[in-house]
């Protein structure tokens, strides 16, 4: 669990950079015109998600993370939380403590399973 939280902290802390939000917007704009940028971004996201999925599987097996969670889906959800830090960036504010707290609550074993909203 500690490794998962450390990775999430590392991925989210740069949202404090004063130009983080603008850089994200510009990156998204350029993706519409640059297939190489899209390919690289997708590859990085896939590696990050796979790494988190593997760590989640280990943490579930160790009883540190709620066993009712699907590791791949959970990794994707955690990456969405990190992405939101950049979309709502506040210059000078490191969101990693909030990300860690959110993740700890979500991953906590024994949390009552919610029905799917499908």
Short mmCIF file of C-alpha atoms in Angstrom, two decimals:
data_model
loop_
_atom_site.label_atom_id
_atom_site.label_comp_id
_atom_site.label_asym_id
_atom_site.label_seq_id
_atom_site.Cartn_x
_atom_site.Cartn_y
_atom_site.Cartn_z
CA UNK A 1 0.00 0.00 0.00
CA UNK A 2 2.83 2.38 0.82
CA UNK A 3 4.24 2.02 -2.70
CA UNK A 4 0.86 2.81 -4.25
CA UNK A 5 0.52 5.95 -2.14
CA UNK A 6 4.10 7.01 -2.92
CA UNK A 7 3.51 6.64 -6.66
CA UNK A 8 0.29 8.64 -6.48
CA UNK A 9 2.12 11.36 -4.54
CA UNK A 10 4.89 11.51 -7.13
CA UNK A 11 2.42 11.65 -10.00
CA UNK A 12 0.32 14.41 -8.44
CA UNK A 13 2.85 16.70 -6.75
CA UNK A 14 3.88 18.51 -9.95
CA UNK A 15 0.36 19.93 -10.20
CA UNK A 16 1.71 22.59 -7.80
CA UNK A 17 3.94 23.88 -10.60
CA UNK A 18 2.63 27.35 -11.59
CA UNK A 19 2.17 26.40 -15.25
CA UNK A 20 0.91 22.84 -14.78
CA UNK A 21 -2.67 23.53 -15.80
CA UNK A 22 -1.67 25.51 -18.89
CA UNK A 23 0.83 22.86 -19.92
CA UNK A 24 -1.86 20.19 -19.66
CA UNK A 25 -4.27 22.22 -21.78
CA UNK A 26 -1.57 22.85 -24.40
CA UNK A 27 -0.62 19.18 -24.42
CA UNK A 28 -4.24 18.18 -24.99
CA UNK A 29 -4.55 20.76 -27.78
CA UNK A 30 -1.43 19.46 -29.52
CA UNK A 31 -2.62 15.87 -29.32
CA UNK A 32 -5.23 16.72 -31.92
CA UNK A 33 -2.41 17.39 -34.38
CA UNK A 34 0.42 15.11 -33.26
CA UNK A 35 -0.07 11.33 -33.47
CA UNK A 36 3.40 10.74 -31.98
CA UNK A 37 2.47 12.71 -28.87
CA UNK A 38 -0.72 10.68 -28.57
CA UNK A 39 1.22 7.41 -28.90
CA UNK A 40 3.79 8.41 -26.27
CA UNK A 41 1.10 9.65 -23.88
CA UNK A 42 -0.91 6.46 -24.27
CA UNK A 43 2.19 4.32 -23.70
CA UNK A 44 3.14 6.20 -20.52
CA UNK A 45 -0.43 5.96 -19.22
CA UNK A 46 -0.52 2.22 -19.94
CA UNK A 47 2.77 1.64 -18.10
CA UNK A 48 1.57 3.66 -15.11
CA UNK A 49 -1.76 1.85 -15.01
CA UNK A 50 -0.12 -1.59 -15.34
CA UNK A 51 2.30 -0.76 -12.53
CA UNK A 52 -0.49 0.38 -10.24
CA UNK A 53 -2.56 -2.68 -11.16
CA UNK A 54 0.32 -4.98 -10.22
CA UNK A 55 0.85 -3.18 -6.91
CA UNK A 56 -2.87 -3.28 -6.17
CA UNK A 57 -2.95 -7.03 -6.78
CA UNK A 58 -0.09 -7.49 -4.29
CA UNK A 59 -1.74 -5.20 -1.73
CA UNK A 60 -5.05 -7.06 -2.08
CA UNK A 61 -3.27 -10.39 -1.59
CA UNK A 62 -1.58 -8.95 1.53
CA UNK A 63 -4.93 -7.78 2.94
CA UNK A 64 -3.93 -4.10 2.74
CA UNK A 65 -6.51 -3.17 0.09
CA UNK A 66 -10.19 -4.05 -0.16
CA UNK A 67 -10.42 -7.43 -1.90
CA UNK A 68 -13.73 -6.49 -3.56
CA UNK A 69 -11.96 -3.94 -5.78
CA UNK A 70 -10.95 -4.84 -9.32
CA UNK A 71 -7.23 -3.94 -9.53
CA UNK A 72 -7.27 -2.67 -13.13
CA UNK A 73 -10.43 -0.61 -12.70
CA UNK A 74 -9.09 0.77 -9.42
CA UNK A 75 -5.77 1.72 -11.05
CA UNK A 76 -7.72 3.61 -13.73
CA UNK A 77 -9.81 5.40 -11.12
CA UNK A 78 -6.71 6.41 -9.15
CA UNK A 79 -5.13 7.77 -12.34
CA UNK A 80 -8.30 9.79 -12.93
CA UNK A 81 -7.87 11.36 -9.49
CA UNK A 82 -4.28 12.28 -10.37
CA UNK A 83 -5.39 13.74 -13.71
CA UNK A 84 -7.98 15.86 -11.91
CA UNK A 85 -5.19 17.44 -9.87
CA UNK A 86 -3.77 18.91 -13.07
CA UNK A 87 -7.13 20.00 -14.47
CA UNK A 88 -7.88 21.84 -11.21
CA UNK A 89 -4.31 22.84 -10.39
CA UNK A 90 -3.67 25.56 -7.85
CA UNK A 91 -0.20 27.05 -8.37
CA UNK A 92 1.95 26.46 -5.31
CA UNK A 93 -0.41 23.87 -3.81
CA UNK A 94 0.83 20.28 -3.71
CA UNK A 95 -2.29 18.09 -3.94
CA UNK A 96 -0.47 14.88 -3.00
CA UNK A 97 -1.65 14.83 0.66
CA UNK A 98 -5.27 15.00 -0.52
CA UNK A 99 -4.63 12.34 -3.15
CA UNK A 100 -3.11 10.04 -0.53
CA UNK A 101 -6.05 10.60 1.82
CA UNK A 102 -8.58 9.96 -0.94
CA UNK A 103 -6.78 6.80 -2.04
CA UNK A 104 -6.45 5.48 1.51
CA UNK A 105 -10.18 5.86 2.08
CA UNK A 106 -11.06 4.24 -1.23
CA UNK A 107 -8.66 1.33 -0.84
CA UNK A 108 -9.43 0.63 2.82
CA UNK A 109 -10.41 -3.01 3.45
CA UNK A 110 -13.88 -3.62 4.80
CA UNK A 111 -15.60 -0.69 3.15
CA UNK A 112 -19.17 -1.72 2.27
CA UNK A 113 -19.44 -2.52 -1.44
CA UNK A 114 -21.65 -0.10 -3.33
CA UNK A 115 -23.95 -1.41 -6.05
CA UNK A 116 -22.88 -0.58 -9.59
CA UNK A 117 -24.70 2.34 -11.13
CA UNK A 118 -24.90 0.79 -14.57
#
